[in-house]
Structures are given as C-alpha cells and as structure tokens.
Coordinates of C-alpha atoms in Angstrom, one line a residue:
M15 CA 129.8 91.5 142.1
M16 CA 130.3 95.0 143.5
R17 CA 129.2 98.2 141.5
P18 CA 131.3 101.2 141.2
S19 CA 129.9 103.9 143.6
V20 CA 128.9 107.2 141.8
S21 CA 129.5 110.2 143.5
L22 CA 127.3 112.8 144.3
T23 CA 129.0 115.7 142.0
A24 CA 128.5 112.9 139.1
L25 CA 124.8 112.5 139.6
P26 CA 124.0 115.1 136.9
L27 CA 125.7 113.7 134.5
L28 CA 123.3 110.4 135.0
I29 CA 120.4 112.4 135.0
P30 CA 118.0 112.4 132.2
R31 CA 117.9 115.6 130.3
V32 CA 114.9 117.7 129.5
V33 CA 114.9 119.2 126.3
A34 CA 112.1 121.7 124.5
S35 CA 108.4 121.0 124.3
G36 CA 108.2 119.0 127.3
L37 CA 109.8 116.1 125.9
V38 CA 112.4 114.2 128.3
I39 CA 115.3 112.3 126.7
S40 CA 116.9 109.9 129.2
A41 CA 120.9 110.1 129.1
V42 CA 122.3 106.7 128.6
S43 CA 124.9 106.2 131.6
A44 CA 127.8 104.5 131.6
F45 CA 126.3 101.6 133.6
S46 CA 123.3 101.1 130.9
A47 CA 123.0 97.4 129.9
P48 CA 123.9 96.5 126.1
S49 CA 120.4 96.9 123.8
P50 CA 118.5 93.7 122.9
A51 CA 119.4 94.3 119.2
Y52 CA 123.3 94.3 120.5
E53 CA 122.7 91.2 122.5
T54 CA 120.8 89.3 119.4
I55 CA 123.6 90.0 117.0
R56 CA 126.5 89.2 119.4
T57 CA 125.2 85.7 120.6
A58 CA 123.9 84.8 116.7
N59 CA 125.1 81.4 115.8
S60 CA 123.5 81.1 112.5
V61 CA 126.6 83.8 111.1
L62 CA 129.3 82.1 109.2
D63 CA 132.5 83.0 108.1
P64 CA 132.3 83.6 104.1
R65 CA 135.8 81.9 103.3
T66 CA 135.2 78.9 105.3
G67 CA 131.5 78.4 105.5
Q68 CA 132.2 77.6 109.5
Q69 CA 130.6 79.8 112.4
V70 CA 132.3 82.8 113.0
T71 CA 135.1 82.9 115.5
R72 CA 135.7 86.6 115.5
P73 CA 133.2 88.8 117.4
L74 CA 130.6 90.6 115.6
V75 CA 130.3 93.3 118.0
G76 CA 132.1 94.3 121.2
K77 CA 135.8 94.8 119.9
P78 CA 137.6 96.6 122.6
N79 CA 137.5 100.4 122.4
K80 CA 135.4 100.6 119.4
K81 CA 132.1 101.4 118.4
S82 CA 130.3 98.5 116.2
L83 CA 128.6 99.5 113.0
V84 CA 126.7 96.4 111.9
V85 CA 124.9 96.3 108.4
L86 CA 122.6 93.6 107.5
L87 CA 121.5 93.0 104.0
P88 CA 119.3 91.4 102.3
Q89 CA 120.4 89.0 99.7
L90 CA 123.9 89.7 98.6
G91 CA 122.4 89.3 95.0
E92 CA 120.4 92.3 95.5
F93 CA 120.4 95.8 94.3
D94 CA 120.0 97.3 97.9
S95 CA 123.3 95.1 99.1
S96 CA 125.7 96.2 96.1
E97 CA 124.1 100.1 96.2
Y98 CA 124.8 100.1 100.2
C99 CA 128.3 98.5 100.1
E100 CA 129.6 101.0 97.8
F101 CA 129.4 103.9 100.2
L102 CA 130.6 101.7 103.0
V103 CA 133.6 100.4 101.2
A104 CA 134.4 104.1 100.5
A105 CA 134.0 105.3 104.1
N106 CA 135.8 102.6 105.7
D107 CA 139.1 104.3 106.4
A108 CA 137.5 107.1 108.0
L109 CA 135.4 104.6 110.0
D110 CA 138.4 103.2 111.5
K111 CA 139.8 106.7 112.1
A112 CA 136.7 107.1 114.1
D113 CA 137.2 103.4 115.9
I114 CA 134.4 102.4 114.5
D115 CA 134.5 98.3 113.4
L116 CA 132.3 97.6 110.6
K117 CA 130.5 94.4 110.2
V118 CA 128.4 93.2 107.1
I119 CA 125.9 90.3 107.3
G120 CA 124.4 89.2 104.1
I121 CA 122.2 86.3 103.2
G122 CA 123.9 83.7 100.8
D123 CA 126.6 81.3 100.9
E124 CA 130.6 81.1 100.2
L125 CA 130.0 81.6 96.6
A126 CA 127.9 84.6 96.9
A127 CA 130.5 86.0 99.1
A128 CA 133.3 85.6 97.0
E129 CA 131.5 87.3 93.7
F130 CA 130.3 89.9 96.1
C131 CA 133.7 90.8 97.7
S132 CA 134.8 90.5 94.3
F133 CA 132.4 93.0 92.6
T134 CA 131.9 95.5 95.3
G135 CA 135.1 95.6 96.9
L136 CA 134.4 94.7 100.3
S137 CA 136.9 92.6 102.5
P138 CA 136.1 89.3 103.5
D139 CA 137.4 90.3 106.9
V140 CA 133.9 92.7 107.0
L141 CA 131.8 90.1 105.4
S142 CA 129.8 87.4 107.3
I143 CA 127.0 85.2 105.4
D144 CA 123.8 83.9 107.0
P145 CA 122.5 81.5 104.7
K146 CA 119.1 81.0 106.0
G147 CA 118.8 84.7 107.1
E148 CA 118.1 83.3 110.5
L149 CA 119.6 86.4 112.0
H150 CA 117.1 88.8 110.4
G151 CA 114.2 86.6 111.6
D152 CA 115.7 87.2 115.1
L153 CA 115.7 90.9 114.8
N154 CA 112.3 90.7 113.4
L155 CA 113.3 92.2 110.1
H156 CA 110.7 93.3 107.6
V157 CA 109.5 90.5 104.8
G158 CA 107.5 92.6 102.8
P159 CA 103.3 92.5 103.3
N160 CA 103.4 89.0 104.3
F161 CA 101.0 87.5 101.9
D162 CA 100.5 84.0 101.0
V163 CA 99.7 82.2 98.1
P164 CA 96.2 81.6 97.5
D165 CA 95.2 77.6 98.0
G166 CA 93.5 77.9 95.0
V167 CA 96.3 79.0 92.9
S168 CA 97.5 75.3 91.3
D169 CA 101.1 74.3 91.5
D170 CA 101.4 74.1 87.8
V171 CA 100.6 77.7 87.9
L172 CA 103.3 78.4 90.2
T173 CA 105.6 76.2 88.4
F174 CA 105.1 78.3 85.2
A175 CA 105.1 81.9 87.1
L176 CA 108.5 81.0 88.6
N177 CA 109.9 79.7 85.6
Q178 CA 109.4 83.1 84.1
L179 CA 111.5 84.4 87.4
P180 CA 115.5 84.1 87.8
G181 CA 116.3 80.9 89.3
G182 CA 113.2 79.4 87.9
A183 CA 110.8 77.0 89.9
P184 CA 112.6 74.6 92.5
D185 CA 113.0 71.1 91.9
D186 CA 111.6 70.2 95.0
E187 CA 107.8 70.1 95.0
E188 CA 107.8 71.1 98.9
M189 CA 109.7 73.9 98.3
L190 CA 107.6 75.0 95.3
R191 CA 104.9 77.1 97.5
P192 CA 107.1 78.5 100.1
V193 CA 109.6 80.0 97.2
A194 CA 106.4 81.4 95.5
R195 CA 105.4 83.1 98.9
A196 CA 108.9 84.9 99.2
W197 CA 109.0 86.0 95.3
L198 CA 105.2 87.0 95.7
N199 CA 106.1 89.3 98.8
Y200 CA 109.3 90.3 97.1
L201 CA 107.5 91.5 93.9
A202 CA 105.0 93.1 95.9
M203 CA 107.3 95.3 97.6
C204 CA 108.9 95.9 94.2
A205 CA 105.4 97.4 93.3
G206 CA 105.5 99.4 96.4
I207 CA 103.0 97.5 98.5
G208 CA 104.0 96.7 102.0
A209 CA 107.1 98.8 100.8
P210 CA 107.1 102.6 102.0
G211 CA 109.3 104.6 100.0
T212 CA 110.3 102.0 97.4
L213 CA 108.3 103.8 94.6
R214 CA 109.5 107.1 95.2
E215 CA 113.2 105.9 95.2
I216 CA 112.9 104.4 92.0
L217 CA 111.4 107.4 90.7
R218 CA 114.4 109.5 92.1
G219 CA 116.8 106.9 90.3
Y220 CA 115.2 107.9 86.9
F221 CA 114.2 111.6 87.4
G222 CA 117.6 112.7 89.4
D223 CA 118.1 114.4 92.6
K224 CA 119.3 118.0 92.9
K225 CA 119.9 117.3 96.9
A226 CA 122.1 114.2 96.0
P227 CA 125.9 114.2 94.5
E228 CA 126.8 112.7 91.4
R229 CA 126.6 109.0 91.1
F230 CA 128.0 108.2 88.2
R231 CA 131.8 108.2 87.3
D232 CA 133.1 109.9 84.3
D233 CA 134.8 106.7 82.9
D234 CA 132.1 104.2 84.3
V235 CA 130.4 101.7 81.6
V236 CA 127.4 99.7 81.6
K237 CA 126.7 97.1 78.9
A238 CA 123.4 95.3 79.3
G239 CA 122.9 93.1 76.0
F240 CA 122.9 95.4 73.0
I241 CA 122.9 98.3 75.1
T242 CA 126.1 100.3 76.2
I243 CA 126.3 103.4 78.5
G244 CA 129.2 105.5 79.1
P245 CA 132.0 106.5 79.3
G246 CA 129.9 108.6 81.9
V247 CA 126.4 109.4 81.5
G248 CA 126.5 110.9 78.1
P249 CA 126.8 108.3 75.4
V250 CA 124.5 105.7 74.8
K251 CA 124.6 103.1 72.1
M252 CA 121.6 100.8 71.4
G253 CA 122.9 98.6 68.5
P254 CA 123.3 100.5 65.5
I255 CA 121.6 103.5 67.1
Q256 CA 124.0 106.1 69.3
Y257 CA 123.2 109.2 71.1
N258 CA 124.0 111.5 73.6
Q259 CA 121.9 112.2 76.7
W260 CA 120.6 115.8 76.9
F261 CA 122.1 116.4 80.4
E262 CA 125.4 114.8 79.6
D263 CA 127.1 118.2 80.3
E264 CA 125.7 119.1 83.7
K265 CA 127.6 118.7 86.8
G266 CA 127.3 118.7 90.8
Y267 CA 124.1 116.6 91.2
Q268 CA 122.4 113.2 90.6
R269 CA 121.4 113.6 86.9
P270 CA 118.7 112.3 85.5
V271 CA 118.6 108.0 85.1
E272 CA 122.1 108.3 86.8
L273 CA 121.2 106.3 89.6
A274 CA 119.1 104.0 87.4
T275 CA 122.2 103.4 85.3
V276 CA 124.2 102.4 88.7
R277 CA 121.0 99.8 89.2
L278 CA 121.5 98.6 85.9
K279 CA 125.1 97.8 86.4
N280 CA 124.5 96.2 89.5
M281 CA 121.4 94.3 88.1
V282 CA 123.5 93.0 85.2
E283 CA 126.2 91.7 87.8
V284 CA 123.4 89.6 89.4
L285 CA 121.1 88.2 86.7
T286 CA 124.1 86.9 85.0
K287 CA 125.4 85.2 87.8
W288 CA 122.0 84.8 89.8
G289 CA 123.1 80.9 90.2
K290 CA 126.1 82.2 92.4
Y291 CA 124.4 85.0 94.3
V292 CA 121.1 83.8 95.2
S293 CA 121.7 80.2 96.9
N294 CA 118.4 80.5 99.2
P295 CA 115.5 81.8 97.1
L296 CA 113.2 81.4 100.5
A297 CA 114.9 84.4 101.8
I298 CA 114.4 86.7 98.9
D299 CA 111.7 88.7 100.8
K300 CA 113.8 89.4 103.7
R301 CA 115.0 93.0 104.3
G302 CA 118.4 94.5 105.9
A303 CA 118.9 97.1 108.8
T304 CA 121.5 99.1 110.2
Y305 CA 122.9 99.4 113.7
L306 CA 125.7 101.7 115.6
F307 CA 126.5 100.8 118.8
D308 CA 128.7 102.3 121.5
E309 CA 131.6 100.6 123.3
E310 CA 129.2 99.2 125.8
G311 CA 126.5 97.9 123.2
S312 CA 123.9 100.8 123.9
E313 CA 122.4 101.6 120.6
L314 CA 123.5 104.9 119.0
Y315 CA 121.7 104.6 115.8
S316 CA 119.0 102.0 114.1
Y317 CA 117.2 101.8 111.1
K318 CA 115.2 99.0 109.9
S319 CA 114.7 98.9 105.5
R320 CA 111.0 98.5 105.2
G321 CA 111.0 98.0 101.0
V322 CA 113.2 97.7 98.1
L323 CA 115.8 100.4 97.6
T324 CA 115.3 101.7 101.0
Y325 CA 118.2 100.4 102.8
S326 CA 118.7 104.0 104.4
E327 CA 116.3 106.5 105.9
T328 CA 118.1 109.3 104.1
M329 CA 118.7 107.6 100.8
P330 CA 120.1 110.9 98.9
R331 CA 123.2 110.4 101.5
P332 CA 122.7 106.9 102.6
L333 CA 125.6 107.7 105.2
T334 CA 124.2 111.1 107.0
F335 CA 123.7 109.2 110.4
L336 CA 127.5 109.0 110.4
A337 CA 128.2 112.5 110.1
P338 CA 128.9 112.9 114.0
Y339 CA 131.4 110.3 113.9
I340 CA 133.1 110.6 110.6
G341 CA 132.3 114.3 109.8
N342 CA 130.1 115.7 107.0
E343 CA 132.6 115.4 104.3
I344 CA 132.7 111.5 104.1
A345 CA 129.3 111.1 105.7
L346 CA 127.3 113.0 103.3
N347 CA 129.6 112.2 99.8
P348 CA 131.6 109.1 100.7
L349 CA 132.1 108.7 96.7
G350 CA 133.8 112.2 96.5
L351 CA 132.1 112.8 93.2
S352 CA 130.8 116.2 92.3
D353 CA 128.5 117.8 94.7
N354 CA 127.2 121.5 94.9
G355 CA 123.4 121.0 93.9
G356 CA 124.1 121.5 90.4
G357 CA 125.8 124.6 90.8
E358 CA 124.3 128.3 91.4
L359 CA 123.4 129.2 87.6
K360 CA 120.4 127.1 86.9
R361 CA 119.4 128.6 83.6
G362 CA 120.1 126.5 80.3
R363 CA 118.4 123.6 82.2
G364 CA 114.8 121.7 82.5
I365 CA 112.5 120.6 80.4
L366 CA 113.6 123.0 77.3
K367 CA 116.5 121.1 77.2
P368 CA 115.4 117.7 75.9
A369 CA 112.6 119.8 73.7
G370 CA 115.7 121.8 72.4
K371 CA 117.5 118.4 71.5
A372 CA 114.4 117.0 69.7
M373 CA 113.8 120.1 67.6
G374 CA 117.3 119.7 66.4
L375 CA 115.8 116.7 64.4
L376 CA 113.5 119.0 62.4
G377 CA 116.8 121.2 61.3
F378 CA 116.5 119.6 57.6
I379 CA 112.9 121.1 57.5
F380 CA 113.7 124.5 58.4
K381 CA 117.0 125.0 56.4
L382 CA 114.8 124.0 53.2
E383 CA 112.3 126.4 54.0
N384 CA 114.3 129.2 55.2
K385 CA 115.7 130.7 52.4
L386 CA 112.3 130.0 50.5
Q387 CA 110.6 132.0 52.8
A388 CA 112.7 134.9 51.9
K389 CA 112.5 134.6 48.0
L390 CA 108.6 133.9 48.6
L391 CA 108.7 137.4 50.0
G392 CA 110.3 139.0 47.3
A393 CA 113.9 139.2 48.4
E394 CA 116.5 139.4 46.0
E395 CA 120.2 138.7 45.6
A396 CA 121.2 142.3 46.6
D397 CA 119.0 141.9 49.6
F398 CA 120.9 139.0 50.8
T399 CA 124.1 140.8 50.2
A400 CA 122.9 143.5 52.4
A401 CA 121.7 141.7 55.1
R402 CA 125.3 139.6 55.5
K403 CA 126.9 142.8 55.9
E404 CA 124.6 144.3 58.5
I405 CA 125.0 141.1 60.1
E406 CA 129.2 141.0 59.7
D407 CA 128.6 144.9 61.1
T408 CA 126.9 144.3 64.0
I409 CA 129.1 141.0 65.5
R410 CA 132.2 143.1 64.8
S411 CA 130.9 146.1 66.4
E412 CA 129.2 144.2 69.8
K413 CA 131.3 142.1 71.9
I414 CA 127.9 139.7 72.4
V415 CA 125.1 139.5 70.0
I416 CA 122.1 137.4 70.2
Y417 CA 119.4 137.3 67.3
T418 CA 116.0 136.1 68.9
Y419 CA 112.3 135.6 68.4
G420 CA 109.9 137.3 71.0
L421 CA 107.6 134.2 71.4
S422 CA 110.3 131.5 71.3
P423 CA 111.3 129.8 74.9
F424 CA 114.5 129.1 73.7
S425 CA 115.1 132.8 72.8
A426 CA 114.0 133.8 76.4
E427 CA 116.1 131.2 78.2
A428 CA 119.2 132.2 76.2
V429 CA 118.6 135.7 77.2
G430 CA 118.1 134.7 80.6
V431 CA 121.7 132.8 80.8
L432 CA 123.1 135.7 79.2
D433 CA 121.6 137.8 82.3
E434 CA 122.5 135.0 85.1
L435 CA 126.2 135.8 84.1
G436 CA 125.6 139.5 84.3
A437 CA 127.0 139.8 80.6
K438 CA 126.3 142.7 78.2
Y439 CA 125.1 142.4 75.1
K440 CA 122.9 143.3 72.1
K441 CA 119.8 141.6 71.4
I442 CA 118.0 141.7 68.1
E443 CA 114.7 140.3 67.7
L444 CA 113.7 139.4 64.2
G445 CA 110.2 138.8 65.2
L446 CA 107.6 137.0 67.3
E447 CA 108.3 133.8 65.3
W448 CA 109.8 132.6 61.7
F449 CA 106.5 132.4 60.2
L450 CA 105.8 135.7 61.3
L451 CA 108.8 137.6 59.7
D452 CA 108.5 140.3 57.1
K453 CA 111.2 140.2 54.0
E454 CA 114.0 142.3 55.7
K455 CA 113.8 139.7 58.6
S456 CA 113.6 136.6 56.6
T457 CA 116.5 137.7 54.4
I458 CA 118.5 138.1 58.0
R459 CA 117.8 134.9 58.9
A460 CA 118.4 133.0 55.6
E461 CA 121.9 134.8 55.7
L462 CA 122.1 133.6 59.6
L463 CA 121.8 130.1 58.2
E464 CA 124.3 130.4 55.1
M465 CA 127.3 131.9 57.4
T466 CA 126.5 129.5 60.5
G467 CA 124.9 126.2 58.9
Q468 CA 122.4 126.7 61.9
S469 CA 118.8 127.1 60.9
S470 CA 117.1 127.8 64.3
L471 CA 117.1 130.6 66.6
P472 CA 118.7 132.0 68.7
H473 CA 122.0 132.9 67.3
V474 CA 124.8 134.0 69.6
F475 CA 128.1 135.6 68.6
V476 CA 130.8 136.2 70.9
D477 CA 133.7 138.4 69.7
G478 CA 132.3 137.9 66.3
R479 CA 132.3 134.3 66.5
H480 CA 129.3 131.9 66.5
I481 CA 128.8 129.7 69.2
G482 CA 125.5 128.3 68.3
G483 CA 122.4 128.5 70.1
L484 CA 120.8 127.9 73.2
F485 CA 121.3 124.3 73.2
T486 CA 122.3 123.9 69.4
G487 CA 126.3 123.8 69.3
T488 CA 128.2 124.8 66.0
P489 CA 128.1 122.3 63.0
D490 CA 131.7 121.6 63.0
G491 CA 131.4 121.1 66.9
S492 CA 133.8 123.6 68.1
S493 CA 131.0 125.2 70.4
P494 CA 128.4 123.0 72.3
G495 CA 126.2 126.0 72.4
L496 CA 125.3 128.8 75.1
A497 CA 124.2 126.4 77.9
G498 CA 126.8 123.9 77.0
L499 CA 129.6 126.4 77.7
K500 CA 127.8 127.7 80.7
E501 CA 127.6 124.1 81.9
S502 CA 131.7 123.9 81.4
G503 CA 132.3 127.6 83.0
E504 CA 133.8 128.6 79.4
L505 CA 131.0 131.1 79.1
K506 CA 131.7 133.0 82.1
Q507 CA 135.1 133.4 80.7
M508 CA 134.1 134.3 76.8
T509 CA 131.4 137.4 78.5
A510 CA 133.7 138.6 81.0

C-alpha cells in the first residue's frame, strides 16, 4: 500500500516540539498508529450489549470523524460507577456537540445494566457490559494490593466472614477462596491500602471542599432506614429526632457531608438491590479507567483509577480533562449547581458556627440566670425600666446597633461580619463576659432578654428591629441571625 507523500513544507508540522526545561514532547503526526489501549478496546470480544447479552455489534471506538471517550467502570453496583456517570450524563450533550462519542463499559449483567441505567439516566446505547471484567484485565487495570487469603484461614472462617458482607458466601465451595480474595483486596482499598487517594477522598466527602461546586440539589432527599436527609443539605430526621445542619444556609461550594450524602444515596440504591447489581463478586476488586482517543485512535488522555472513589485524577471536578474540548463551563461544573467557592464573604462560617448552634442548647440555663444575676447585684424595678429606655433610645437613633462581650469570639465574629460588609454601626460592649458584668450592664442584659427572648450575646438591631445574634435567629423565626442574613444576601441590602 502506498504511503501519502509529505512535502518539505509540511515537515515542520511533524517535527517534535521543544519545550522549556529541556523536555521534548513528540508531536502526534497524522500517520501515527492507534494506541495499544485503543486496539485492545476495539478488538475486545468480552463486551456485551446490555439489552441482549450478546456481543456488541456497534463499534466501541472509531466512529467516523469522532473522538472516542471510553470509560471503564468497576462493578455497576459500586459508588464510583453511579457517581462518575452522574457527571457523564450531564455532559453528554456537550460531548455530542464536540464530536466526542461516549462509551461506558461496566462490570455486570443485563439485569445490573437495566437497574443502573434506570438509576443514573445513562442511555443503554452508551452502556456496554463486561460480566467478568475481562477487558479490565486486558488493559492491566488496578486490582488493589493483590493480597491472597492465607492458607491458614479455614473455609469455615471465610464462610462466616463473607456472610457478614453483601451477597454472602458463594454456594460453590470452589468459589469461596477466590471470592474472599476479591473482597479482601476491595476492603483493603476501602481502608486506603494499595489505594492512593481513597482516604483523602472519603474525608473530602465529610469535611467539604471549597474548590468544588455544590453536589446536593435543593430538592434531593435521601432515605436510609430510619434516617431521612433533605430536601437539600439542611433537614435531618433520625426517627423522632429532627434537626438542621449548621451549614444549611451556606451556598456556592461543596458543604460538609454533602458529598457523603450523595454517596449514601448511591449506597442505599445498591445495598437494597445487591443481587441485581452485583452478579460477579469475583470482579469486585477491579478498578476502572478513562481514555480519550482522537479520530485515528491516538491517545489524547488516559487515567487509571488506583483505589475506591478515585475515578478521576481531579476529583473535585472530575471532567476537567475535557475542558479543551467541551469548554470550562460544562467540564468544571457539569451539574450546573452553585459554584463560587463559597463567595467572597467568609465571615460567619467555620468552627464557630456549630459551636454557636450547640450553645443554643444552654439557652434555658442563661434565661434562668439572666435576671437573677442582675437582682443579686442589687437591681430594682426602676433600674430595669431605665435600662429598657436606654436600649430603645439607642436602637431608635442608630441604624445598626450591636451589643457585645469583649472576650466573646461570637461577638468578635459578628463585628467582623459587619466590617466585611463595610457597614456603619454602633457597638456597645457590656463587659468582657457575662459573669464579669456590674449591676448596670447586667440590668441591660436582662432587659435585652425581656425584649427579644434571646439570652445570649451578641444582640444585633437594624432599623430598630432585632435580627438575632451571630448564629442565633429570632424566637419567632422572622430572622435567622446575622450569619444567616449574610448568606442569603439580605444583610447587604439591610445595611446599605
């Protein structure tokens, strides 16, 4: 077969490019051979159509004039699979417009594929199945630390251990040790053994990530036994106990436990349908990979997962590698949820917030102590009347008034919130702390409780109206407090 001739003027296009630091990166010519991974995927005969269970007839790669994005998932019934595909489904239209053909290959059978497509919204036209994960093996994908079950561990012990896990022990005794080996390596990866990045990703799910967009929609609800979370990240119900998360009013970033809640939703889906999702426990330790090939089969990008919950090398934004092809807007935030790093205004957040919520549990004690302290210091009814008049005159004459303690971190943070907004206010420091107040200041503190129903400081008034404390809202629910108003944007309008 004759090769096309290349003119001298075209040679510079095929010469390797020299980059800084003495590194040389070879340019891919139009005549380069397809990558080995591309050929392995193209010629795979273990990949089946999820609707028929027969070998796929459509090409997995190499659609004319299209790039190929091939995503190999671990078991369809695993956290990584549904979590990754939520992003891929959201970006599918952008991939089509960029002439990128998406193919997803997961370990499972036809029943698992049907459940998976129903849960994730992934089209069966996009999904293929590899029941034994043979293609994963052909591509030499990760299987954990590659531990073996020690010979000294009896079959009875293995049977007992596997019966504590989803799916239980296999009926076939010959499968007992192979299945135990797969579980051993998978559980080791869950513990971070032979799985770089797994523990970091688990912690990120619980502690949040300012570099990632929101992950849980405002109308999402997760139910796990007697626990209900939602709608949104705020309300939590555990049997008869109900409460709201302390970060519920914060927006624009991945909040604490938000991603963990998404993973709980995925876990509930799989564990309640384990028999449908996981048809081959022998492959439970096999990890996935992502490949992007150009029209000729050259590798533009590849990533092989080496752990659990590590399906991307940029987990806060898993589709970052697609930015050059589908644009930053979709690649960096395919779900389109709020994404501003939490905003420019950072005051009124952090560890003080849950501490402030916890302090509210002691409110009844402070209410009992409040007026008693003033009376023990000699305050009489006339003192309380005078204190109320002083408060009323002050909040009437000033747009913003804040009553504080000098040593209180909550008071300092509340002042910081107002300063961050550039608001003009009158600060009245009653003393260093409540137990150090004299008669006059104790009386003012007691009258603030009588007027507002709030026993703690700071107290904030805007245009004569009490709006609560830093994290403490008004008893009638008309205001969530200074931090809550800041999060909603109302405080900026109120203080303008």
